[in-house]
Amino acid sequence: MRQRLTFAALWALVLFYVVAAPIAAARDADFTHMWVGGAAWLEGAPYDPALQKALLSSSVEEPLWAGRNDQLGAFFYPPPALLLYGLLALLPVQKAALVMALLNAGLGVLSGWMLSRLSSVSLAAGVAIVLLYPSTFFAYVLGQNGPLTLCLCLGAAMAVRSGRPLLMGLLLGCLAWKPSWLFAVSWLWLLVPGRRRALLGFLLGAGGL
């Protein structure tokens, strides 16, 4: 009985994330800045502040735009991030935000599964830990990308556990789309067996992006 209640609560939590996705998408929050970078890239100038402002103004009723954005623009990610946001920008901003919310929910579930495989917690507990963690919820509501980073880090940990240092390096190298995290994990190859293969994978992942 207890196990049934646990899984019922878990499914209710996942269902909440799915059902509430349109509400999150309608907020026109942080995701609009990522979307506009992709949209400007499709126009040929992803870092042009004037183009970004025009695209946001024509797509969002009350765009998030501060005075500093007139000089710096609103998209601060390096070109590899455009592989994701350029695809999302093929859709109107709110439909793209809906896809991002559902993607974050799915990545949260995937992260919970990996967490359960890496620890002693059950699948239900692993998913609940991730989906109930405040940063996961904020990423979901605002359209941020933390769950993707979490998936890559947990995937790298699973690769180490299974004795695949090359895959570990590849996954961590994929954080080249988010340099602050790339620098944060750039030394981890030193700590694992097969560190040369881990370093090779890291360089291939980052260089490939």
JSON list of C-alpha atoms in Angstrom, two decimals, residues 7-209:
[
{"chain": "A", "resi": 7, "resn": "PHE", "atom": "CA", "xyz": [4.17, 6.08, -6.91]},
{"chain": "A", "resi": 8, "resn": "ALA", "atom": "CA", "xyz": [0.77, 7.80, -7.02]},
{"chain": "A", "resi": 9, "resn": "ALA", "atom": "CA", "xyz": [2.35, 10.87, -5.42]},
{"chain": "A", "resi": 10, "resn": "LEU", "atom": "CA", "xyz": [5.24, 10.69, -7.87]},
{"chain": "A", "resi": 11, "resn": "TRP", "atom": "CA", "xyz": [2.92, 10.53, -10.88]},
{"chain": "A", "resi": 12, "resn": "ALA", "atom": "CA", "xyz": [0.92, 13.43, -9.46]},
{"chain": "A", "resi": 13, "resn": "LEU", "atom": "CA", "xyz": [4.11, 15.47, -9.20]},
{"chain": "A", "resi": 14, "resn": "VAL", "atom": "CA", "xyz": [5.13, 14.67, -12.78]},
{"chain": "A", "resi": 15, "resn": "LEU", "atom": "CA", "xyz": [1.59, 15.36, -13.99]},
{"chain": "A", "resi": 16, "resn": "PHE", "atom": "CA", "xyz": [1.68, 18.74, -12.26]},
{"chain": "A", "resi": 17, "resn": "TYR", "atom": "CA", "xyz": [4.81, 19.67, -14.22]},
{"chain": "A", "resi": 18, "resn": "VAL", "atom": "CA", "xyz": [3.17, 18.61, -17.48]},
{"chain": "A", "resi": 19, "resn": "VAL", "atom": "CA", "xyz": [-0.20, 20.29, -16.87]},
{"chain": "A", "resi": 20, "resn": "ALA", "atom": "CA", "xyz": [1.35, 23.53, -15.58]},
{"chain": "A", "resi": 21, "resn": "ALA", "atom": "CA", "xyz": [3.73, 23.85, -18.56]},
{"chain": "A", "resi": 22, "resn": "PRO", "atom": "CA", "xyz": [1.42, 26.22, -20.53]},
{"chain": "A", "resi": 23, "resn": "ILE", "atom": "CA", "xyz": [1.22, 28.50, -17.49]},
{"chain": "A", "resi": 24, "resn": "ALA", "atom": "CA", "xyz": [5.01, 28.60, -17.23]},
{"chain": "A", "resi": 25, "resn": "ALA", "atom": "CA", "xyz": [5.30, 29.23, -20.98]},
{"chain": "A", "resi": 26, "resn": "ALA", "atom": "CA", "xyz": [2.93, 32.19, -20.82]},
{"chain": "A", "resi": 27, "resn": "ARG", "atom": "CA", "xyz": [5.10, 34.09, -18.34]},
{"chain": "A", "resi": 28, "resn": "ASP", "atom": "CA", "xyz": [7.45, 35.52, -21.00]},
{"chain": "A", "resi": 29, "resn": "ALA", "atom": "CA", "xyz": [10.26, 35.22, -18.46]},
{"chain": "A", "resi": 30, "resn": "ASP", "atom": "CA", "xyz": [14.02, 34.58, -18.76]},
{"chain": "A", "resi": 31, "resn": "PHE", "atom": "CA", "xyz": [13.54, 32.15, -21.63]},
{"chain": "A", "resi": 32, "resn": "THR", "atom": "CA", "xyz": [12.72, 35.03, -23.97]},
{"chain": "A", "resi": 33, "resn": "HIS", "atom": "CA", "xyz": [16.36, 36.16, -23.82]},
{"chain": "A", "resi": 34, "resn": "MET", "atom": "CA", "xyz": [17.57, 32.73, -24.87]},
{"chain": "A", "resi": 35, "resn": "TRP", "atom": "CA", "xyz": [14.90, 32.46, -27.56]},
{"chain": "A", "resi": 36, "resn": "VAL", "atom": "CA", "xyz": [15.78, 35.86, -29.02]},
{"chain": "A", "resi": 37, "resn": "GLY", "atom": "CA", "xyz": [19.42, 34.81, -29.39]},
{"chain": "A", "resi": 38, "resn": "GLY", "atom": "CA", "xyz": [18.30, 31.83, -31.44]},
{"chain": "A", "resi": 39, "resn": "ALA", "atom": "CA", "xyz": [15.84, 33.94, -33.41]},
{"chain": "A", "resi": 40, "resn": "ALA", "atom": "CA", "xyz": [18.52, 36.54, -34.18]},
{"chain": "A", "resi": 41, "resn": "TRP", "atom": "CA", "xyz": [20.86, 33.73, -35.26]},
{"chain": "A", "resi": 42, "resn": "LEU", "atom": "CA", "xyz": [18.27, 32.57, -37.77]},
{"chain": "A", "resi": 43, "resn": "GLU", "atom": "CA", "xyz": [18.35, 36.14, -39.09]},
{"chain": "A", "resi": 44, "resn": "GLY", "atom": "CA", "xyz": [22.15, 35.98, -39.33]},
{"chain": "A", "resi": 45, "resn": "ALA", "atom": "CA", "xyz": [23.20, 38.17, -36.37]},
{"chain": "A", "resi": 46, "resn": "PRO", "atom": "CA", "xyz": [22.70, 36.47, -32.98]},
{"chain": "A", "resi": 47, "resn": "TYR", "atom": "CA", "xyz": [24.55, 39.14, -30.98]},
{"chain": "A", "resi": 48, "resn": "ASP", "atom": "CA", "xyz": [23.05, 42.26, -32.60]},
{"chain": "A", "resi": 49, "resn": "PRO", "atom": "CA", "xyz": [21.22, 44.19, -29.81]},
{"chain": "A", "resi": 50, "resn": "ALA", "atom": "CA", "xyz": [19.06, 46.17, -32.24]},
{"chain": "A", "resi": 51, "resn": "LEU", "atom": "CA", "xyz": [17.87, 43.01, -33.99]},
{"chain": "A", "resi": 52, "resn": "GLN", "atom": "CA", "xyz": [17.24, 41.27, -30.69]},
{"chain": "A", "resi": 53, "resn": "LYS", "atom": "CA", "xyz": [15.17, 44.19, -29.42]},
{"chain": "A", "resi": 54, "resn": "ALA", "atom": "CA", "xyz": [13.13, 44.31, -32.63]},
{"chain": "A", "resi": 55, "resn": "LEU", "atom": "CA", "xyz": [12.46, 40.58, -32.51]},
{"chain": "A", "resi": 56, "resn": "LEU", "atom": "CA", "xyz": [11.43, 40.68, -28.86]},
{"chain": "A", "resi": 57, "resn": "SER", "atom": "CA", "xyz": [9.21, 43.73, -29.35]},
{"chain": "A", "resi": 58, "resn": "SER", "atom": "CA", "xyz": [7.39, 42.04, -32.21]},
{"chain": "A", "resi": 59, "resn": "SER", "atom": "CA", "xyz": [6.98, 38.73, -30.36]},
{"chain": "A", "resi": 60, "resn": "VAL", "atom": "CA", "xyz": [6.40, 39.54, -26.67]},
{"chain": "A", "resi": 61, "resn": "GLU", "atom": "CA", "xyz": [3.78, 41.93, -25.33]},
{"chain": "A", "resi": 62, "resn": "GLU", "atom": "CA", "xyz": [6.01, 43.29, -22.54]},
{"chain": "A", "resi": 63, "resn": "PRO", "atom": "CA", "xyz": [9.57, 42.19, -23.38]},
{"chain": "A", "resi": 64, "resn": "LEU", "atom": "CA", "xyz": [12.24, 41.99, -20.70]},
{"chain": "A", "resi": 65, "resn": "TRP", "atom": "CA", "xyz": [14.65, 44.67, -21.86]},
{"chain": "A", "resi": 66, "resn": "ALA", "atom": "CA", "xyz": [16.85, 46.87, -19.65]},
{"chain": "A", "resi": 67, "resn": "GLY", "atom": "CA", "xyz": [18.94, 49.88, -20.59]},
{"chain": "A", "resi": 68, "resn": "ARG", "atom": "CA", "xyz": [22.15, 47.84, -20.59]},
{"chain": "A", "resi": 69, "resn": "ASN", "atom": "CA", "xyz": [20.65, 45.56, -23.24]},
{"chain": "A", "resi": 70, "resn": "ASP", "atom": "CA", "xyz": [20.82, 48.40, -25.76]},
{"chain": "A", "resi": 71, "resn": "GLN", "atom": "CA", "xyz": [24.61, 48.02, -25.74]},
{"chain": "A", "resi": 72, "resn": "LEU", "atom": "CA", "xyz": [25.11, 44.38, -24.69]},
{"chain": "A", "resi": 73, "resn": "GLY", "atom": "CA", "xyz": [22.04, 42.66, -26.07]},
{"chain": "A", "resi": 74, "resn": "ALA", "atom": "CA", "xyz": [20.07, 40.08, -24.10]},
{"chain": "A", "resi": 75, "resn": "PHE", "atom": "CA", "xyz": [21.77, 36.83, -25.17]},
{"chain": "A", "resi": 76, "resn": "PHE", "atom": "CA", "xyz": [25.04, 36.15, -23.35]},
{"chain": "A", "resi": 77, "resn": "TYR", "atom": "CA", "xyz": [25.69, 32.51, -24.23]},
{"chain": "A", "resi": 78, "resn": "PRO", "atom": "CA", "xyz": [28.49, 31.42, -26.59]},
{"chain": "A", "resi": 79, "resn": "PRO", "atom": "CA", "xyz": [27.74, 30.15, -30.12]},
{"chain": "A", "resi": 80, "resn": "PRO", "atom": "CA", "xyz": [27.39, 26.44, -29.13]},
{"chain": "A", "resi": 81, "resn": "ALA", "atom": "CA", "xyz": [24.23, 27.33, -27.20]},
{"chain": "A", "resi": 82, "resn": "LEU", "atom": "CA", "xyz": [22.65, 28.38, -30.49]},
{"chain": "A", "resi": 83, "resn": "LEU", "atom": "CA", "xyz": [22.45, 24.69, -31.45]},
{"chain": "A", "resi": 84, "resn": "LEU", "atom": "CA", "xyz": [19.64, 24.43, -28.88]},
{"chain": "A", "resi": 85, "resn": "TYR", "atom": "CA", "xyz": [18.10, 27.87, -28.98]},
{"chain": "A", "resi": 86, "resn": "GLY", "atom": "CA", "xyz": [18.24, 28.16, -32.76]},
{"chain": "A", "resi": 87, "resn": "LEU", "atom": "CA", "xyz": [16.06, 25.05, -32.98]},
{"chain": "A", "resi": 88, "resn": "LEU", "atom": "CA", "xyz": [13.63, 26.41, -30.40]},
{"chain": "A", "resi": 89, "resn": "ALA", "atom": "CA", "xyz": [13.51, 29.76, -32.21]},
{"chain": "A", "resi": 90, "resn": "LEU", "atom": "CA", "xyz": [11.97, 28.02, -35.22]},
{"chain": "A", "resi": 91, "resn": "LEU", "atom": "CA", "xyz": [8.79, 28.21, -33.11]},
{"chain": "A", "resi": 92, "resn": "PRO", "atom": "CA", "xyz": [6.98, 31.34, -31.86]},
{"chain": "A", "resi": 93, "resn": "VAL", "atom": "CA", "xyz": [8.31, 32.35, -28.48]},
{"chain": "A", "resi": 94, "resn": "GLN", "atom": "CA", "xyz": [5.46, 31.01, -26.32]},
{"chain": "A", "resi": 95, "resn": "LYS", "atom": "CA", "xyz": [5.33, 27.68, -28.15]},
{"chain": "A", "resi": 96, "resn": "ALA", "atom": "CA", "xyz": [9.10, 27.44, -27.78]},
{"chain": "A", "resi": 97, "resn": "ALA", "atom": "CA", "xyz": [8.74, 28.25, -24.06]},
{"chain": "A", "resi": 98, "resn": "LEU", "atom": "CA", "xyz": [6.20, 25.44, -23.76]},
{"chain": "A", "resi": 99, "resn": "VAL", "atom": "CA", "xyz": [8.65, 23.02, -25.37]},
{"chain": "A", "resi": 100, "resn": "MET", "atom": "CA", "xyz": [11.37, 24.25, -22.99]},
{"chain": "A", "resi": 101, "resn": "ALA", "atom": "CA", "xyz": [9.13, 23.75, -19.95]},
{"chain": "A", "resi": 102, "resn": "LEU", "atom": "CA", "xyz": [8.27, 20.20, -21.01]},
{"chain": "A", "resi": 103, "resn": "LEU", "atom": "CA", "xyz": [11.93, 19.54, -21.82]},
{"chain": "A", "resi": 104, "resn": "ASN", "atom": "CA", "xyz": [12.95, 20.72, -18.35]},
{"chain": "A", "resi": 105, "resn": "ALA", "atom": "CA", "xyz": [10.32, 18.48, -16.78]},
{"chain": "A", "resi": 106, "resn": "GLY", "atom": "CA", "xyz": [11.57, 15.50, -18.78]},
{"chain": "A", "resi": 107, "resn": "LEU", "atom": "CA", "xyz": [15.18, 16.25, -17.93]},
{"chain": "A", "resi": 108, "resn": "GLY", "atom": "CA", "xyz": [14.18, 16.48, -14.28]},
{"chain": "A", "resi": 109, "resn": "VAL", "atom": "CA", "xyz": [12.71, 12.98, -14.42]},
{"chain": "A", "resi": 110, "resn": "LEU", "atom": "CA", "xyz": [15.80, 11.70, -16.24]},
{"chain": "A", "resi": 111, "resn": "SER", "atom": "CA", "xyz": [18.05, 13.33, -13.64]},
{"chain": "A", "resi": 112, "resn": "GLY", "atom": "CA", "xyz": [16.04, 11.70, -10.87]},
{"chain": "A", "resi": 113, "resn": "TRP", "atom": "CA", "xyz": [16.48, 8.28, -12.49]},
{"chain": "A", "resi": 114, "resn": "MET", "atom": "CA", "xyz": [20.24, 8.81, -12.77]},
{"chain": "A", "resi": 115, "resn": "LEU", "atom": "CA", "xyz": [20.39, 10.03, -9.18]},
{"chain": "A", "resi": 116, "resn": "SER", "atom": "CA", "xyz": [18.68, 6.83, -8.05]},
{"chain": "A", "resi": 117, "resn": "ARG", "atom": "CA", "xyz": [21.20, 4.75, -10.03]},
{"chain": "A", "resi": 118, "resn": "LEU", "atom": "CA", "xyz": [24.11, 6.60, -8.45]},
{"chain": "A", "resi": 119, "resn": "SER", "atom": "CA", "xyz": [22.87, 6.41, -4.87]},
{"chain": "A", "resi": 120, "resn": "SER", "atom": "CA", "xyz": [20.86, 4.28, -2.51]},
{"chain": "A", "resi": 121, "resn": "VAL", "atom": "CA", "xyz": [17.58, 6.18, -3.01]},
{"chain": "A", "resi": 122, "resn": "SER", "atom": "CA", "xyz": [14.66, 4.69, -4.92]},
{"chain": "A", "resi": 123, "resn": "LEU", "atom": "CA", "xyz": [13.54, 5.88, -8.34]},
{"chain": "A", "resi": 124, "resn": "ALA", "atom": "CA", "xyz": [10.55, 7.65, -6.81]},
{"chain": "A", "resi": 125, "resn": "ALA", "atom": "CA", "xyz": [12.75, 9.39, -4.25]},
{"chain": "A", "resi": 126, "resn": "GLY", "atom": "CA", "xyz": [15.33, 10.38, -6.87]},
{"chain": "A", "resi": 127, "resn": "VAL", "atom": "CA", "xyz": [12.72, 11.97, -9.14]},
{"chain": "A", "resi": 128, "resn": "ALA", "atom": "CA", "xyz": [11.03, 13.68, -6.19]},
{"chain": "A", "resi": 129, "resn": "ILE", "atom": "CA", "xyz": [14.35, 15.08, -4.94]},
{"chain": "A", "resi": 130, "resn": "VAL", "atom": "CA", "xyz": [15.05, 16.66, -8.32]},
{"chain": "A", "resi": 131, "resn": "LEU", "atom": "CA", "xyz": [11.54, 17.91, -9.13]},
{"chain": "A", "resi": 132, "resn": "LEU", "atom": "CA", "xyz": [10.98, 19.33, -5.64]},
{"chain": "A", "resi": 133, "resn": "TYR", "atom": "CA", "xyz": [14.35, 21.06, -5.54]},
{"chain": "A", "resi": 134, "resn": "PRO", "atom": "CA", "xyz": [13.75, 24.84, -5.81]},
{"chain": "A", "resi": 135, "resn": "SER", "atom": "CA", "xyz": [16.27, 25.40, -8.61]},
{"chain": "A", "resi": 136, "resn": "THR", "atom": "CA", "xyz": [14.51, 22.81, -10.77]},
{"chain": "A", "resi": 137, "resn": "PHE", "atom": "CA", "xyz": [11.17, 24.53, -10.28]},
{"chain": "A", "resi": 138, "resn": "PHE", "atom": "CA", "xyz": [12.60, 27.99, -10.99]},
{"chain": "A", "resi": 139, "resn": "ALA", "atom": "CA", "xyz": [14.28, 26.70, -14.14]},
{"chain": "A", "resi": 140, "resn": "TYR", "atom": "CA", "xyz": [10.96, 25.20, -15.22]},
{"chain": "A", "resi": 141, "resn": "VAL", "atom": "CA", "xyz": [8.94, 28.34, -14.52]},
{"chain": "A", "resi": 142, "resn": "LEU", "atom": "CA", "xyz": [11.46, 30.83, -15.96]},
{"chain": "A", "resi": 143, "resn": "GLY", "atom": "CA", "xyz": [12.65, 28.72, -18.88]},
{"chain": "A", "resi": 144, "resn": "GLN", "atom": "CA", "xyz": [16.22, 28.41, -17.64]},
{"chain": "A", "resi": 145, "resn": "ASN", "atom": "CA", "xyz": [18.53, 25.52, -18.53]},
{"chain": "A", "resi": 146, "resn": "GLY", "atom": "CA", "xyz": [19.83, 24.11, -15.24]},
{"chain": "A", "resi": 147, "resn": "PRO", "atom": "CA", "xyz": [18.23, 20.65, -15.73]},
{"chain": "A", "resi": 148, "resn": "LEU", "atom": "CA", "xyz": [20.28, 20.13, -18.89]},
{"chain": "A", "resi": 149, "resn": "THR", "atom": "CA", "xyz": [23.48, 20.90, -17.00]},
{"chain": "A", "resi": 150, "resn": "LEU", "atom": "CA", "xyz": [22.41, 18.54, -14.22]},
{"chain": "A", "resi": 151, "resn": "CYS", "atom": "CA", "xyz": [21.77, 15.75, -16.73]},
{"chain": "A", "resi": 152, "resn": "LEU", "atom": "CA", "xyz": [25.20, 16.13, -18.28]},
{"chain": "A", "resi": 153, "resn": "CYS", "atom": "CA", "xyz": [26.92, 16.07, -14.89]},
{"chain": "A", "resi": 154, "resn": "LEU", "atom": "CA", "xyz": [24.96, 13.05, -13.63]},
{"chain": "A", "resi": 155, "resn": "GLY", "atom": "CA", "xyz": [25.51, 11.29, -16.96]},
{"chain": "A", "resi": 156, "resn": "ALA", "atom": "CA", "xyz": [29.25, 11.87, -16.57]},
{"chain": "A", "resi": 157, "resn": "ALA", "atom": "CA", "xyz": [29.11, 10.43, -13.06]},
{"chain": "A", "resi": 158, "resn": "MET", "atom": "CA", "xyz": [27.32, 7.34, -14.38]},
{"chain": "A", "resi": 159, "resn": "ALA", "atom": "CA", "xyz": [29.96, 6.97, -17.09]},
{"chain": "A", "resi": 160, "resn": "VAL", "atom": "CA", "xyz": [32.68, 6.98, -14.43]},
{"chain": "A", "resi": 161, "resn": "ARG", "atom": "CA", "xyz": [30.75, 4.41, -12.39]},
{"chain": "A", "resi": 162, "resn": "SER", "atom": "CA", "xyz": [30.55, 2.09, -15.40]},
{"chain": "A", "resi": 163, "resn": "GLY", "atom": "CA", "xyz": [34.24, 2.51, -16.27]},
{"chain": "A", "resi": 164, "resn": "ARG", "atom": "CA", "xyz": [33.83, 4.66, -19.40]},
{"chain": "A", "resi": 165, "resn": "PRO", "atom": "CA", "xyz": [36.11, 7.68, -18.92]},
{"chain": "A", "resi": 166, "resn": "LEU", "atom": "CA", "xyz": [35.93, 8.68, -22.60]},
{"chain": "A", "resi": 167, "resn": "LEU", "atom": "CA", "xyz": [32.15, 9.06, -22.36]},
{"chain": "A", "resi": 168, "resn": "MET", "atom": "CA", "xyz": [32.53, 10.94, -19.09]},
{"chain": "A", "resi": 169, "resn": "GLY", "atom": "CA", "xyz": [34.85, 13.43, -20.79]},
{"chain": "A", "resi": 170, "resn": "LEU", "atom": "CA", "xyz": [32.54, 13.77, -23.80]},
{"chain": "A", "resi": 171, "resn": "LEU", "atom": "CA", "xyz": [29.55, 14.62, -21.63]},
{"chain": "A", "resi": 172, "resn": "LEU", "atom": "CA", "xyz": [31.46, 17.15, -19.56]},
{"chain": "A", "resi": 173, "resn": "GLY", "atom": "CA", "xyz": [32.95, 18.66, -22.73]},
{"chain": "A", "resi": 174, "resn": "CYS", "atom": "CA", "xyz": [29.41, 19.30, -23.95]},
{"chain": "A", "resi": 175, "resn": "LEU", "atom": "CA", "xyz": [29.21, 21.96, -21.25]},
{"chain": "A", "resi": 176, "resn": "ALA", "atom": "CA", "xyz": [31.08, 24.17, -23.72]},
{"chain": "A", "resi": 177, "resn": "TRP", "atom": "CA", "xyz": [27.66, 25.69, -24.36]},
{"chain": "A", "resi": 178, "resn": "LYS", "atom": "CA", "xyz": [27.83, 27.07, -20.79]},
{"chain": "A", "resi": 179, "resn": "PRO", "atom": "CA", "xyz": [31.45, 28.15, -20.10]},
{"chain": "A", "resi": 180, "resn": "SER", "atom": "CA", "xyz": [31.10, 28.75, -16.37]},
{"chain": "A", "resi": 181, "resn": "TRP", "atom": "CA", "xyz": [30.29, 25.07, -15.93]},
{"chain": "A", "resi": 182, "resn": "LEU", "atom": "CA", "xyz": [32.89, 24.01, -18.49]},
{"chain": "A", "resi": 183, "resn": "PHE", "atom": "CA", "xyz": [35.61, 25.69, -16.44]},
{"chain": "A", "resi": 184, "resn": "ALA", "atom": "CA", "xyz": [34.17, 24.26, -13.21]},
{"chain": "A", "resi": 185, "resn": "VAL", "atom": "CA", "xyz": [34.49, 20.65, -14.41]},
{"chain": "A", "resi": 186, "resn": "SER", "atom": "CA", "xyz": [37.58, 21.02, -16.59]},
{"chain": "A", "resi": 187, "resn": "TRP", "atom": "CA", "xyz": [39.86, 19.41, -13.97]},
{"chain": "A", "resi": 188, "resn": "LEU", "atom": "CA", "xyz": [37.76, 16.37, -13.11]},
{"chain": "A", "resi": 189, "resn": "TRP", "atom": "CA", "xyz": [39.55, 14.17, -15.63]},
{"chain": "A", "resi": 190, "resn": "LEU", "atom": "CA", "xyz": [42.51, 14.18, -13.23]},
{"chain": "A", "resi": 191, "resn": "LEU", "atom": "CA", "xyz": [40.52, 12.25, -10.62]},
{"chain": "A", "resi": 192, "resn": "VAL", "atom": "CA", "xyz": [39.29, 9.24, -12.58]},
{"chain": "A", "resi": 193, "resn": "PRO", "atom": "CA", "xyz": [40.90, 5.99, -13.79]},
{"chain": "A", "resi": 194, "resn": "GLY", "atom": "CA", "xyz": [41.76, 6.27, -17.47]},
{"chain": "A", "resi": 195, "resn": "ARG", "atom": "CA", "xyz": [42.30, 10.00, -17.15]},
{"chain": "A", "resi": 196, "resn": "ARG", "atom": "CA", "xyz": [43.95, 10.30, -20.56]},
{"chain": "A", "resi": 197, "resn": "ARG", "atom": "CA", "xyz": [40.81, 8.96, -22.20]},
{"chain": "A", "resi": 198, "resn": "ALA", "atom": "CA", "xyz": [38.72, 11.25, -20.02]},
{"chain": "A", "resi": 199, "resn": "LEU", "atom": "CA", "xyz": [40.79, 14.25, -21.14]},
{"chain": "A", "resi": 200, "resn": "LEU", "atom": "CA", "xyz": [40.50, 13.16, -24.77]},
{"chain": "A", "resi": 201, "resn": "GLY", "atom": "CA", "xyz": [36.73, 12.89, -24.43]},
{"chain": "A", "resi": 202, "resn": "PHE", "atom": "CA", "xyz": [36.57, 16.30, -22.78]},
{"chain": "A", "resi": 203, "resn": "LEU", "atom": "CA", "xyz": [38.53, 17.92, -25.60]},
{"chain": "A", "resi": 204, "resn": "LEU", "atom": "CA", "xyz": [36.47, 16.12, -28.25]},
{"chain": "A", "resi": 205, "resn": "GLY", "atom": "CA", "xyz": [33.19, 17.13, -26.61]},
{"chain": "A", "resi": 206, "resn": "ALA", "atom": "CA", "xyz": [34.12, 20.77, -26.21]},
{"chain": "A", "resi": 207, "resn": "GLY", "atom": "CA", "xyz": [35.87, 21.00, -29.57]},
{"chain": "A", "resi": 208, "resn": "GLY", "atom": "CA", "xyz": [33.01, 19.20, -31.33]},
{"chain": "A", "resi": 209, "resn": "LEU", "atom": "CA", "xyz": [30.49, 21.77, -30.14]}
]
